[in-house]
Amino acid sequence: MTAIPAGPARGAALVSALVVLGTAVLTGCSEDPDAGTNGVGKLPAEEIQSRTRAAAESATAVHLSGTVVTSGRTYSLDMRLTSDGGSGEVTDEGTTFHLLRIGEQLFLKAGAEFWHPEHAEGDDSEDTAAADKLDGKYVKVPQGDPSYKRFSGFTDKDVLLDGVLNLHGTLETDGHHEESGTRTIRIAGDDGSGGTLDVSLQGRPYPLRLVRAGSAGTLRFTDWGRDFKLEEPKEDETVDYGKALPAS
């Protein structure tokens, strides 16, 4: 055991100890925010964007949820997507419908109000009869029908991500943040007016949260790479309407 010196020597020892303690405290306060991360937080914003897009494109699956505003319409999405299809719900102007795509085969399930918005009890029109027939059923969407192109995009991982993972203007990093318990680095276009994207600092640099430019919606991305099985609906739950769907 080392004896503590007396007198002036003791005072010098205490001062030295306080200096060491102060240095340790200051070091702790200035801890590297990228310590223990995947390192992308230290990269320029353009490189971060490039790496997160590459990570997203290579992932086998993702769960995407939130809102997208396009052509003056607001869509709420809750979709699980794989490289070969997708499944989930889309809400458009208060009407919710379910989409399921396996390969090239697209199914759409919705209530009677989707197929015939003016549908009402006691209406015996041909349109109402068609709406009743399709109510709550998985309807096979013909590839030649205009609805196929419109709706299949919601189930196509590559098309959907390519359409939304865009920031506009000059890119800059916008600090370290957290999304659902995961540390992130945020990149922004034109100081945020061009959108912001939170990128994971843990594991692969997947995009986790996107705020689109021009108040065009906010999307969250989870379950990257977590595969799931797509199954065709049962035969008694399916309707093959024919070559063209009724207008909705």
Coordinates of C-alpha atoms in Angstrom, one line a residue:
M1 CA 0.0 0.0 0.0
T2 CA 1.4 3.4 -1.0
A3 CA 1.4 6.1 1.7
I4 CA -0.1 9.5 0.8
P5 CA 2.6 12.1 1.1
A6 CA 2.1 14.9 3.7
G7 CA 2.4 18.6 3.2
P8 CA 2.9 20.2 -0.2
A9 CA 3.6 16.8 -1.8
R10 CA 0.2 15.6 -0.7
G11 CA -1.5 18.6 -2.3
A12 CA 0.3 18.0 -5.6
A13 CA -0.8 14.4 -5.6
L14 CA -4.5 15.4 -5.1
V15 CA -4.3 18.0 -7.9
S16 CA -2.8 15.3 -10.2
A17 CA -5.6 12.9 -9.3
L18 CA -8.2 15.5 -10.0
V19 CA -6.7 16.2 -13.4
V20 CA -6.8 12.5 -14.3
L21 CA -10.5 12.3 -13.1
G22 CA -11.4 15.4 -15.0
T23 CA -9.8 14.1 -18.2
A24 CA -11.8 10.8 -17.8
V25 CA -15.1 12.7 -17.4
L26 CA -14.4 14.9 -20.4
T27 CA -13.5 11.8 -22.5
G28 CA -16.7 10.2 -21.5
C29 CA -18.7 13.2 -22.5
S30 CA -17.1 13.4 -25.9
E31 CA -17.6 9.7 -26.7
D32 CA -17.6 8.9 -30.4
P33 CA -21.3 8.6 -31.5
D34 CA -20.2 6.1 -34.1
A35 CA -18.4 3.8 -31.7
G36 CA -19.7 0.2 -32.1
T37 CA -21.7 1.0 -35.2
N38 CA -21.4 -0.1 -38.8
G39 CA -19.4 3.1 -39.5
V40 CA -21.6 4.7 -42.2
G41 CA -22.2 7.7 -39.9
K42 CA -18.7 8.9 -40.7
L43 CA -19.3 8.9 -44.4
P44 CA -20.5 11.8 -46.7
A45 CA -24.3 11.9 -47.2
E46 CA -24.0 10.9 -50.8
E47 CA -22.1 7.7 -49.9
I48 CA -24.6 6.9 -47.1
Q49 CA -27.5 7.2 -49.6
S50 CA -25.6 4.9 -52.0
R51 CA -25.0 2.3 -49.4
T52 CA -28.5 2.3 -48.0
R53 CA -30.0 1.9 -51.4
A54 CA -27.7 -1.0 -52.1
A55 CA -28.6 -2.6 -48.8
A56 CA -32.3 -2.2 -49.5
E57 CA -32.0 -3.6 -53.1
S58 CA -30.2 -6.7 -51.8
A59 CA -32.6 -7.5 -49.0
T60 CA -34.9 -10.4 -49.6
A61 CA -37.9 -8.9 -47.7
V62 CA -39.1 -5.8 -45.9
H63 CA -42.2 -4.6 -44.1
L64 CA -43.2 -1.1 -45.3
S65 CA -45.8 1.1 -43.6
G66 CA -47.0 4.7 -43.6
T67 CA -48.4 7.2 -46.0
V68 CA -47.6 8.2 -49.6
V69 CA -49.1 11.2 -51.3
T70 CA -49.1 11.0 -55.1
S71 CA -51.1 12.8 -57.8
G72 CA -53.1 14.5 -55.1
R73 CA -54.2 11.3 -53.4
T74 CA -53.1 10.0 -50.0
Y75 CA -52.5 6.2 -49.7
S76 CA -51.9 4.5 -46.4
L77 CA -49.7 1.4 -46.8
D78 CA -49.0 -1.6 -44.7
M79 CA -47.2 -4.0 -47.0
R80 CA -44.9 -7.0 -46.6
L81 CA -42.7 -7.4 -49.7
T82 CA -40.4 -10.0 -51.1
S83 CA -38.5 -10.4 -54.3
D84 CA -41.3 -12.4 -55.7
G85 CA -44.4 -10.6 -54.5
G86 CA -46.1 -9.0 -51.6
S87 CA -49.1 -8.9 -49.3
G88 CA -50.8 -6.2 -47.3
E89 CA -53.4 -3.4 -47.1
V90 CA -53.8 -0.1 -48.9
T91 CA -56.2 2.6 -47.8
D92 CA -57.3 5.1 -50.4
E93 CA -59.7 7.9 -49.5
G94 CA -61.1 5.9 -46.6
T95 CA -61.5 2.7 -48.4
T96 CA -59.2 -0.2 -47.5
F97 CA -58.4 -3.1 -49.8
H98 CA -56.1 -6.1 -49.5
L99 CA -53.5 -6.9 -52.2
L100 CA -51.7 -10.2 -52.7
R101 CA -49.2 -10.9 -55.5
I102 CA -47.4 -14.1 -56.1
G103 CA -45.2 -14.0 -59.1
E104 CA -47.3 -12.5 -61.9
Q105 CA -50.6 -13.4 -60.3
L106 CA -52.3 -10.4 -58.5
F107 CA -55.3 -10.8 -56.2
L108 CA -57.4 -7.9 -54.8
K109 CA -59.8 -8.2 -52.0
A110 CA -62.2 -5.4 -51.0
G111 CA -65.7 -4.7 -49.8
A112 CA -68.7 -4.0 -52.0
E113 CA -68.2 -0.2 -51.5
F114 CA -64.8 -0.5 -53.3
W115 CA -66.3 -2.1 -56.4
H116 CA -69.3 0.1 -56.4
P117 CA -69.0 3.2 -54.1
E118 CA -72.7 4.1 -54.6
H119 CA -73.7 0.6 -53.5
A120 CA -76.7 0.6 -51.2
E121 CA -79.2 -1.9 -49.9
G122 CA -82.2 -2.2 -52.1
D123 CA -80.3 -1.2 -55.3
D124 CA -80.9 -4.0 -57.8
S125 CA -78.7 -2.5 -60.5
E126 CA -76.2 -4.6 -62.5
D127 CA -73.3 -2.8 -60.8
T128 CA -74.6 -3.6 -57.4
A129 CA -75.0 -7.3 -58.3
A130 CA -71.4 -7.3 -59.4
A131 CA -70.3 -5.5 -56.2
D132 CA -72.1 -8.1 -54.1
K133 CA -70.5 -11.0 -56.0
L134 CA -67.0 -9.6 -55.4
D135 CA -67.6 -8.4 -51.8
G136 CA -64.9 -9.9 -49.5
K137 CA -63.5 -12.2 -52.2
Y138 CA -60.0 -12.4 -53.6
V139 CA -60.4 -11.3 -57.2
K140 CA -57.9 -12.3 -59.8
V141 CA -56.8 -9.1 -61.6
P142 CA -56.2 -9.7 -65.3
Q143 CA -52.8 -8.5 -66.4
G144 CA -54.4 -6.5 -69.3
D145 CA -56.7 -4.6 -66.9
P146 CA -55.6 -1.0 -66.1
S147 CA -56.0 -1.9 -62.4
Y148 CA -53.2 -4.5 -62.7
K149 CA -50.5 -1.9 -63.4
R150 CA -51.9 0.5 -60.8
F151 CA -52.1 -1.9 -58.0
S152 CA -49.2 -4.3 -58.7
G153 CA -46.8 -1.5 -58.0
F154 CA -47.8 -1.6 -54.3
T155 CA -46.7 -5.2 -54.2
D156 CA -43.4 -4.8 -56.1
K157 CA -40.5 -4.3 -53.7
D158 CA -38.1 -2.9 -56.3
V159 CA -40.6 -0.6 -58.0
L160 CA -41.9 0.7 -54.7
L161 CA -38.6 1.3 -53.0
D162 CA -37.2 2.9 -56.2
G163 CA -40.1 5.2 -56.2
V164 CA -39.9 6.4 -52.6
L165 CA -36.3 6.2 -51.5
N166 CA -35.5 9.5 -53.1
L167 CA -34.2 12.7 -51.5
H168 CA -34.1 16.0 -53.4
G169 CA -31.5 18.7 -53.5
T170 CA -28.1 18.9 -51.9
L171 CA -27.5 16.1 -49.4
E172 CA -26.0 16.6 -46.0
T173 CA -25.9 14.5 -42.8
D174 CA -28.3 15.7 -40.1
G175 CA -27.0 14.2 -36.9
H176 CA -27.4 11.0 -35.0
H177 CA -30.9 9.8 -34.0
E178 CA -32.9 6.8 -33.0
E179 CA -35.7 4.9 -34.7
S180 CA -37.6 2.3 -32.6
G181 CA -34.6 1.6 -30.4
T182 CA -32.1 1.5 -33.3
R183 CA -29.3 4.1 -33.6
T184 CA -29.5 6.0 -36.9
I185 CA -27.7 8.6 -39.0
R186 CA -30.0 11.0 -40.7
I187 CA -29.4 12.4 -44.2
A188 CA -31.4 15.3 -45.5
G189 CA -31.9 17.0 -48.8
D190 CA -31.8 20.8 -48.9
D191 CA -31.9 21.1 -45.1
G192 CA -34.9 18.8 -44.9
S193 CA -37.1 20.4 -47.4
G194 CA -36.0 17.8 -49.9
G195 CA -36.9 15.0 -47.4
T196 CA -35.0 13.1 -44.7
L197 CA -33.9 9.5 -44.4
D198 CA -32.8 7.7 -41.2
V199 CA -30.3 5.0 -41.9
S200 CA -29.5 2.2 -39.4
L201 CA -26.1 2.3 -37.7
Q202 CA -26.5 -1.2 -36.5
G203 CA -25.9 -4.2 -38.8
R204 CA -26.5 -3.4 -42.5
P205 CA -27.3 0.3 -43.3
Y206 CA -30.9 -0.3 -44.1
P207 CA -33.3 2.7 -44.4
L208 CA -35.6 2.8 -41.4
R209 CA -37.6 6.0 -41.7
L210 CA -38.3 8.3 -44.6
V211 CA -40.0 11.7 -44.6
R212 CA -40.7 12.5 -48.2
A213 CA -40.2 16.0 -49.7
G214 CA -43.1 18.3 -50.0
S215 CA -45.1 16.7 -47.2
A216 CA -45.6 13.7 -49.5
G217 CA -45.8 11.2 -46.7
T218 CA -43.8 9.3 -44.1
L219 CA -42.7 5.7 -44.4
R220 CA -41.2 3.2 -41.9
F221 CA -39.2 0.1 -42.9
T222 CA -38.8 -2.9 -40.6
D223 CA -38.1 -6.6 -40.8
W224 CA -35.4 -6.2 -43.4
G225 CA -34.4 -9.7 -44.7
R226 CA -37.1 -11.5 -42.6
D227 CA -38.6 -13.8 -45.2
F228 CA -42.2 -14.9 -45.1
K229 CA -44.4 -17.2 -47.1
L230 CA -46.9 -16.0 -49.7
E231 CA -49.9 -18.4 -50.2
E232 CA -52.6 -18.3 -52.7
P233 CA -56.1 -17.8 -51.3
K234 CA -58.4 -20.9 -51.1
E235 CA -60.5 -21.6 -54.1
D236 CA -63.8 -20.8 -52.3
E237 CA -62.4 -17.4 -51.4
T238 CA -61.5 -16.5 -55.0
V239 CA -63.4 -15.1 -57.9
D240 CA -62.1 -15.0 -61.4
Y241 CA -64.2 -12.1 -62.8
G242 CA -62.9 -12.4 -66.3
K243 CA -61.0 -10.2 -68.7
A244 CA -61.9 -6.9 -67.2
L245 CA -62.8 -5.8 -63.7
P246 CA -65.8 -3.5 -63.1
A247 CA -64.8 0.2 -62.7
S248 CA -64.2 1.2 -59.1

